[in-house]
Structures are given as structure tokens and as C-alpha cells.
Amino acid sequence: ITVYVVSHNYGRYLEKAIESVFEQTLDDWELILVDDGSTDHTPKVMKFYENHPKVRVFRTDGIGLTAVCNLSIAEARGEYIIRLDGDDFFDENALLILGNYMDRDPNLGLVFPDYYLMLMSVVGNFIWMITLWMPLLMVPALCFAYHL
């Protein structure tokens, strides 16, 4: 599975996103990191990982999300591909579960993961966290045949 992380000035969140890939229970993955012209410490965070054998780092000059996603897809070597935004992170079983769904049903063309929306607030000396669960959505592949 290819995971690609795109960052434009997400340096303060990026390490958590990257580490969530390293913490996966499935170990058959590659990680593509793309810094799209960040002016924060994103390049420094990515540089820390660039010598890892499962990680490839790319730097672009503010070409935008669509172009960066196209670059990542072109560079992907995995059977499946998933984008992880630089300010998000995976559950430790995300790749295992999503990969298994895809492997089990050849009619699936796309799988969306569950996700949790985490709202944090600091009140006095306490940190309150509210977690909202969003359901899994599986979308069957669509095939069209045209007869000439």
C-alpha cells in the first residue's frame, strides 16, 4: 500500500501523521512525503525520514494539491494508494483493514476509511476531547461498456 502525505505548512502536525504510518500493524507499505513549498519547518520534519528505506521525499514549489496528488500517484509503487493529509493521522490498523476490504472483494474500486473528528478544548487545567465517529463507506467499482 502506498501512503502519500502532502504538506504545505503543516509542520506542527506532520510528525504525528508520519509516525501513524510507521505504527501500522500491516508492514507492507511505502510512504511518499511531498512538501509543496512550505515556509515553516515542514522540510526539516521530512528530512528526518528521507533516509528510511520505505520513505521517499519530494519537494515542489507550490504547485497545488491537485498537481502534488498527481505526482504522488505517478510515483506510487503499491497495489493500493491512500492519501493522508499532513494534519491527520491513521489508526494503527487502518492499512490492514482497508487492504483486507480491497483484497476480499474484487468488485470494490474504492474504500473510504472510518474517521474520527477530534475536538479539543483547554479549560483551566483540563483538556477536554470529544470524539465523533463517522461510518465506513465502501463504493463498488463502476464499469461501463460502449459498443461501436
Coordinates of N, CA and C in Angstrom, one line a residue:
I1 N 0.9 -1.2 0.0 CA 0.0 0.0 0.0 C 0.9 1.2 0.0
T2 N 0.6 2.1 -0.9 CA 1.3 3.4 -0.9 C 0.5 4.4 -0.1
V3 N 1.1 5.1 0.8 CA 0.6 6.2 1.6 C 1.3 7.4 1.1
Y4 N 0.6 8.4 0.8 CA 1.2 9.7 0.5 C 0.7 10.8 1.4
V5 N 1.7 11.6 1.9 CA 1.3 12.7 2.8 C 1.8 14.0 2.1
V6 N 0.8 14.9 1.9 CA 1.1 16.2 1.3 C 1.1 17.2 2.4
S7 N 2.1 18.1 2.3 CA 2.1 19.2 3.3 C 2.5 20.5 2.7
H8 N 1.7 21.5 3.1 CA 2.1 22.9 2.8 C 1.9 23.6 4.1
N9 N 3.0 23.8 4.8 CA 3.0 24.4 6.1 C 2.2 23.7 7.2
Y10 N 2.3 22.4 7.2 CA 1.6 21.5 8.2 C 2.7 21.0 9.2
G11 N 3.9 21.6 9.2 CA 5.0 21.1 10.0 C 4.6 20.7 11.5
R12 N 3.8 21.5 12.1 CA 3.5 21.2 13.5 C 2.7 20.0 13.7
Y13 N 2.0 19.5 12.7 CA 1.2 18.2 12.7 C 1.9 17.0 12.1
L14 N 2.9 17.3 11.2 CA 3.4 16.3 10.3 C 4.0 15.1 11.0
E15 N 4.8 15.3 12.0 CA 5.4 14.2 12.7 C 4.4 13.1 13.1
K16 N 3.3 13.6 13.7 CA 2.2 12.7 14.2 C 1.6 11.9 13.0
A17 N 1.4 12.6 11.9 CA 0.9 11.9 10.7 C 1.9 10.8 10.2
I18 N 3.1 11.2 10.1 CA 4.1 10.2 9.6 C 4.3 9.1 10.5
E19 N 4.4 9.4 11.8 CA 4.5 8.3 12.8 C 3.3 7.3 12.8
S20 N 2.1 7.8 12.5 CA 1.0 7.0 12.4 C 1.1 5.9 11.3
V21 N 1.9 6.2 10.3 CA 2.1 5.2 9.2 C 3.1 4.2 9.8
F22 N 4.2 4.7 10.4 CA 5.2 3.8 11.0 C 4.6 2.8 12.0
E23 N 3.5 3.2 12.7 CA 2.9 2.4 13.7 C 1.8 1.4 13.2
Q24 N 1.7 1.3 11.9 CA 0.7 0.4 11.3 C 1.0 -1.1 11.7
T25 N 0.0 -1.9 11.9 CA 0.1 -3.3 12.2 C 0.5 -4.0 10.9
L26 N 0.1 -3.5 9.8 CA 0.5 -4.0 8.5 C 1.8 -3.4 8.1
D27 N 2.8 -4.2 7.7 CA 4.1 -3.6 7.5 C 4.5 -3.5 6.0
D28 N 3.5 -3.9 5.1 CA 3.8 -3.8 3.7 C 3.3 -2.5 3.1
W29 N 4.0 -1.4 3.3 CA 3.6 -0.1 2.9 C 4.9 0.7 2.4
E30 N 4.6 1.7 1.6 CA 5.6 2.7 1.3 C 5.0 4.0 1.6
L31 N 5.9 5.0 1.9 CA 5.4 6.3 2.3 C 6.1 7.4 1.4
I32 N 5.2 8.1 0.7 CA 5.7 9.2 -0.1 C 5.3 10.5 0.6
L33 N 6.3 11.3 0.9 CA 6.1 12.6 1.5 C 6.4 13.7 0.5
V34 N 5.4 14.7 0.4 CA 5.6 15.8 -0.5 C 5.4 17.1 0.2
D35 N 6.5 17.9 0.1 CA 6.4 19.2 0.7 C 6.2 20.2 -0.5
D36 N 5.0 20.8 -0.5 CA 4.7 21.7 -1.6 C 5.0 23.2 -1.3
G37 N 6.3 23.4 -1.2 CA 6.7 24.8 -1.0 C 6.4 25.4 0.4
S38 N 6.6 24.6 1.4 CA 6.3 25.1 2.8 C 7.3 26.1 3.2
T39 N 6.9 27.1 4.0 CA 7.8 28.1 4.6 C 8.0 27.9 6.1
D40 N 7.3 26.9 6.7 CA 7.5 26.5 8.1 C 8.6 25.5 8.2
H41 N 8.6 24.6 9.2 CA 9.6 23.6 9.4 C 9.3 22.3 8.8
T42 N 8.3 22.2 7.9 CA 8.0 21.0 7.2 C 9.2 20.3 6.5
P43 N 10.1 21.1 5.8 CA 11.2 20.4 5.2 C 12.1 19.7 6.2
K44 N 12.3 20.3 7.4 CA 13.1 19.7 8.5 C 12.5 18.4 9.0
V45 N 11.2 18.4 9.1 CA 10.5 17.2 9.6 C 10.6 16.1 8.5
M46 N 10.4 16.4 7.3 CA 10.6 15.4 6.2 C 12.0 14.9 6.1
K47 N 12.9 15.8 6.2 CA 14.4 15.4 6.1 C 14.7 14.3 7.1
F48 N 14.1 14.3 8.3 CA 14.4 13.3 9.3 C 14.1 11.9 8.8
Y49 N 13.1 11.8 7.9 CA 12.6 10.5 7.5 C 13.2 10.1 6.1
E50 N 13.9 11.0 5.4 CA 14.2 10.7 4.0 C 15.2 9.6 3.7
N51 N 15.9 9.1 4.7 CA 16.8 8.0 4.5 C 16.2 6.7 4.9
H52 N 15.0 6.7 5.4 CA 14.3 5.4 5.7 C 14.0 4.7 4.4
P53 N 14.3 3.3 4.3 CA 14.1 2.6 3.1 C 12.7 2.6 2.5
K54 N 11.6 2.8 3.4 CA 10.3 2.8 2.9 C 9.7 4.2 2.6
V55 N 10.6 5.2 2.7 CA 10.1 6.6 2.5 C 10.9 7.2 1.4
R56 N 10.1 8.0 0.6 CA 10.6 8.8 -0.5 C 10.1 10.2 -0.3
V57 N 10.9 11.2 -0.4 CA 10.6 12.6 -0.1 C 10.7 13.4 -1.4
F58 N 9.7 14.2 -1.7 CA 9.7 15.1 -2.9 C 9.4 16.5 -2.4
R59 N 10.0 17.5 -3.1 CA 9.7 18.9 -2.8 C 9.3 19.6 -4.1
T60 N 8.2 20.3 -4.0 CA 7.7 21.0 -5.2 C 7.6 22.5 -4.8
D61 N 7.4 23.3 -5.7 CA 7.4 24.8 -5.5 C 6.0 25.4 -5.5
G62 N 5.1 24.9 -4.6 CA 3.8 25.5 -4.5 C 2.9 25.2 -5.8
I63 N 2.9 24.0 -6.3 CA 2.2 23.6 -7.5 C 0.7 23.3 -7.2
G64 N 0.4 23.2 -5.9 CA -1.0 23.0 -5.5 C -1.4 21.5 -5.3
L65 N -2.5 21.3 -4.6 CA -2.9 19.9 -4.2 C -3.1 19.0 -5.3
T66 N -3.8 19.4 -6.4 CA -4.1 18.5 -7.5 C -2.8 18.0 -8.1
A67 N -1.9 18.9 -8.4 CA -0.6 18.5 -9.1 C 0.2 17.6 -8.2
V68 N 0.2 17.9 -6.9 CA 1.0 17.1 -5.9 C 0.4 15.7 -5.8
C69 N -0.9 15.6 -5.8 CA -1.6 14.3 -5.8 C -1.2 13.5 -7.0
N70 N -1.2 14.2 -8.2 CA -0.9 13.5 -9.4 C 0.6 13.0 -9.4
L71 N 1.5 13.8 -8.9 CA 2.9 13.4 -8.7 C 3.0 12.2 -7.8
S72 N 2.3 12.2 -6.7 CA 2.3 11.1 -5.8 C 1.7 9.8 -6.4
I73 N 0.7 9.9 -7.2 CA 0.1 8.7 -7.8 C 1.0 8.2 -8.9
A74 N 1.7 9.1 -9.6 CA 2.7 8.6 -10.6 C 3.9 7.9 -10.0
E75 N 4.2 8.3 -8.8 CA 5.4 7.7 -8.1 C 5.1 6.5 -7.3
A76 N 3.8 6.3 -7.1 CA 3.3 5.2 -6.2 C 3.7 3.8 -6.8
R77 N 4.2 2.9 -5.9 CA 4.6 1.6 -6.3 C 3.6 0.5 -5.7
G78 N 2.8 0.9 -4.8 CA 1.9 -0.1 -4.1 C 0.7 -0.5 -5.0
E79 N 0.1 -1.6 -4.6 CA -1.1 -2.1 -5.3 C -2.3 -1.1 -5.0
Y80 N -2.3 -0.6 -3.8 CA -3.3 0.4 -3.4 C -2.7 1.7 -3.0
I81 N -3.5 2.7 -3.0 CA -2.9 4.0 -2.7 C -3.9 4.8 -1.8
I82 N -3.4 5.5 -0.8 CA -4.2 6.3 0.1 C -3.5 7.6 0.4
R83 N -4.3 8.7 0.5 CA -3.7 10.0 0.9 C -4.0 10.2 2.4
L84 N -3.0 10.6 3.1 CA -3.1 11.0 4.5 C -2.7 12.5 4.5
D85 N -3.6 13.4 4.8 CA -3.3 14.8 4.9 C -2.3 15.0 6.1
G86 N -1.5 16.0 5.9 CA -0.4 16.3 6.8 C -0.9 16.7 8.2
D87 N -2.1 17.0 8.4 CA -2.6 17.4 9.7 C -3.6 16.3 10.2
D88 N -3.5 15.1 9.6 CA -4.3 14.0 10.1 C -3.4 12.8 10.5
F89 N -4.0 11.8 11.1 CA -3.2 10.6 11.4 C -4.1 9.3 11.3
F90 N -3.5 8.2 11.1 CA -4.1 6.9 11.0 C -4.3 6.2 12.3
D91 N -5.4 5.4 12.5 CA -5.4 4.4 13.5 C -4.4 3.3 13.1
E92 N -3.9 2.6 14.1 CA -2.8 1.7 13.8 C -3.2 0.5 12.9
N93 N -4.5 0.3 12.8 CA -5.0 -0.8 11.9 C -5.6 -0.4 10.6
A94 N -5.4 0.9 10.3 CA -6.1 1.5 9.1 C -5.7 0.7 7.8
L95 N -4.4 0.6 7.6 CA -4.0 0.0 6.3 C -4.3 -1.5 6.2
L96 N -4.3 -2.2 7.4 CA -4.6 -3.6 7.4 C -6.1 -3.8 7.1
I97 N -7.0 -3.0 7.7 CA -8.4 -3.2 7.4 C -8.8 -2.8 6.0
L98 N -8.3 -1.6 5.6 CA -8.6 -1.2 4.2 C -8.1 -2.1 3.1
G99 N -6.9 -2.6 3.3 CA -6.3 -3.5 2.4 C -7.1 -4.8 2.3
N100 N -7.5 -5.3 3.5 CA -8.3 -6.5 3.5 C -9.6 -6.4 2.8
Y101 N -10.3 -5.2 3.0 CA -11.5 -5.0 2.3 C -11.3 -5.1 0.8
M102 N -10.3 -4.4 0.3 CA -10.0 -4.4 -1.1 C -9.6 -5.8 -1.6
D103 N -8.8 -6.6 -0.9 CA -8.4 -7.9 -1.3 C -9.6 -8.9 -1.3
R104 N -10.6 -8.7 -0.4 CA -11.7 -9.7 -0.3 C -12.7 -9.5 -1.4
D105 N -12.9 -8.4 -2.0 CA -14.0 -8.1 -2.9 C -13.4 -7.5 -4.2
P106 N -13.3 -8.3 -5.3 CA -12.7 -7.7 -6.5 C -13.7 -6.7 -7.2
N107 N -14.9 -6.6 -6.7 CA -15.8 -5.6 -7.2 C -15.7 -4.2 -6.6
L108 N -14.9 -4.1 -5.6 CA -14.6 -2.8 -5.0 C -13.5 -2.1 -5.8
G109 N -13.8 -0.8 -6.0 CA -12.8 0.0 -6.7 C -12.3 1.1 -5.8
L110 N -13.0 1.3 -4.6 CA -12.7 2.4 -3.8 C -13.2 2.1 -2.4
V111 N -12.4 2.4 -1.4 CA -12.8 2.2 0.0 C -12.4 3.4 0.8
F112 N -13.3 4.0 1.5 CA -13.1 5.1 2.4 C -12.9 4.6 3.8
P113 N -12.0 5.1 4.6 CA -11.8 4.7 5.9 C -12.8 5.3 6.9
D114 N -13.1 4.7 8.0 CA -13.7 5.3 9.1 C -12.9 6.5 9.5
Y115 N -13.5 7.5 10.1 CA -12.6 8.6 10.6 C -13.3 9.1 11.9
Y116 N -12.5 9.7 12.7 CA -12.9 10.3 13.9 C -12.6 11.8 13.9
L117 N -13.6 12.6 14.2 CA -13.4 14.1 14.3 C -13.1 14.3 15.8
M118 N -11.9 14.8 16.1 CA -11.5 15.1 17.4 C -11.5 16.6 17.7
L119 N -12.3 17.0 18.7 CA -12.4 18.4 19.1 C -11.7 18.5 20.4
M120 N -10.8 19.4 20.5 CA -10.1 19.5 21.8 C -10.2 21.0 22.3
S121 N -10.4 21.1 23.6 CA -10.5 22.4 24.2 C -9.8 22.4 25.5
V122 N -9.1 23.5 25.8 CA -8.4 23.6 27.1 C -9.2 24.6 27.9
V123 N -9.7 24.1 29.1 CA -10.5 24.9 30.0 C -9.8 24.8 31.4
G124 N -9.2 25.9 31.8 CA -8.5 25.8 33.1 C -7.3 24.9 33.0
N125 N -7.2 23.9 33.8 CA -6.1 23.0 33.8 C -6.5 21.6 33.1
F126 N -7.6 21.6 32.5 CA -8.1 20.4 31.9 C -8.2 20.5 30.3
I127 N -7.9 19.4 29.7 CA -8.1 19.3 28.2 C -9.3 18.4 28.0
W128 N -10.3 18.9 27.4 CA -11.5 18.2 27.0 C -11.4 17.7 25.6
M129 N -11.7 16.4 25.4 CA -11.6 15.9 24.0 C -13.0 15.2 23.7
I130 N -13.6 15.6 22.6 CA -14.8 15.0 22.1 C -14.4 14.2 20.8
T131 N -14.8 13.0 20.7 CA -14.5 12.2 19.5 C -15.8 11.8 18.9
L132 N -16.0 12.1 17.6 CA -17.2 11.8 16.9 C -16.8 10.7 15.8
W133 N -17.5 9.6 15.8 CA -17.2 8.6 14.8 C -18.0 8.8 13.6
M134 N -17.4 8.5 12.4 CA -18.0 8.6 11.1 C -18.0 7.2 10.5
P135 N -19.0 6.8 9.9 CA -19.1 5.4 9.4 C -18.3 5.1 8.2
L136 N -18.0 3.8 8.0 CA -17.2 3.3 6.8 C -18.1 3.3 5.6
L137 N -17.5 3.7 4.5 CA -18.3 3.8 3.2 C -17.5 3.0 2.2
M138 N -18.1 2.0 1.6 CA -17.4 1.2 0.5 C -18.2 1.5 -0.8
V139 N -17.4 1.8 -1.8 CA -18.1 2.1 -3.1 C -17.7 1.1 -4.1
P140 N -18.6 0.4 -4.7 CA -18.3 -0.6 -5.7 C -17.7 0.1 -7.0
A141 N -16.8 -0.6 -7.7 CA -16.3 -0.1 -8.9 C -17.4 0.0 -9.9
L142 N -17.3 1.1 -10.7 CA -18.3 1.3 -11.8 C -17.6 0.9 -13.1
C143 N -18.3 0.1 -13.9 CA -17.7 -0.3 -15.2 C -18.8 0.0 -16.3
F144 N -18.3 0.6 -17.4 CA -19.2 1.0 -18.5 C -18.6 0.3 -19.7
A145 N -19.5 -0.2 -20.5 CA -19.1 -0.8 -21.8 C -19.8 0.0 -22.9
Y146 N -19.1 0.3 -23.9 CA -19.6 1.0 -25.1 C -19.5 0.1 -26.3
H147 N -20.5 -0.1 -27.0 CA -20.5 -0.9 -28.3 C -20.5 0.1 -29.4
L148 N -19.5 -0.1 -30.3 CA -19.5 0.8 -31.5 C -20.3 0.2 -32.6

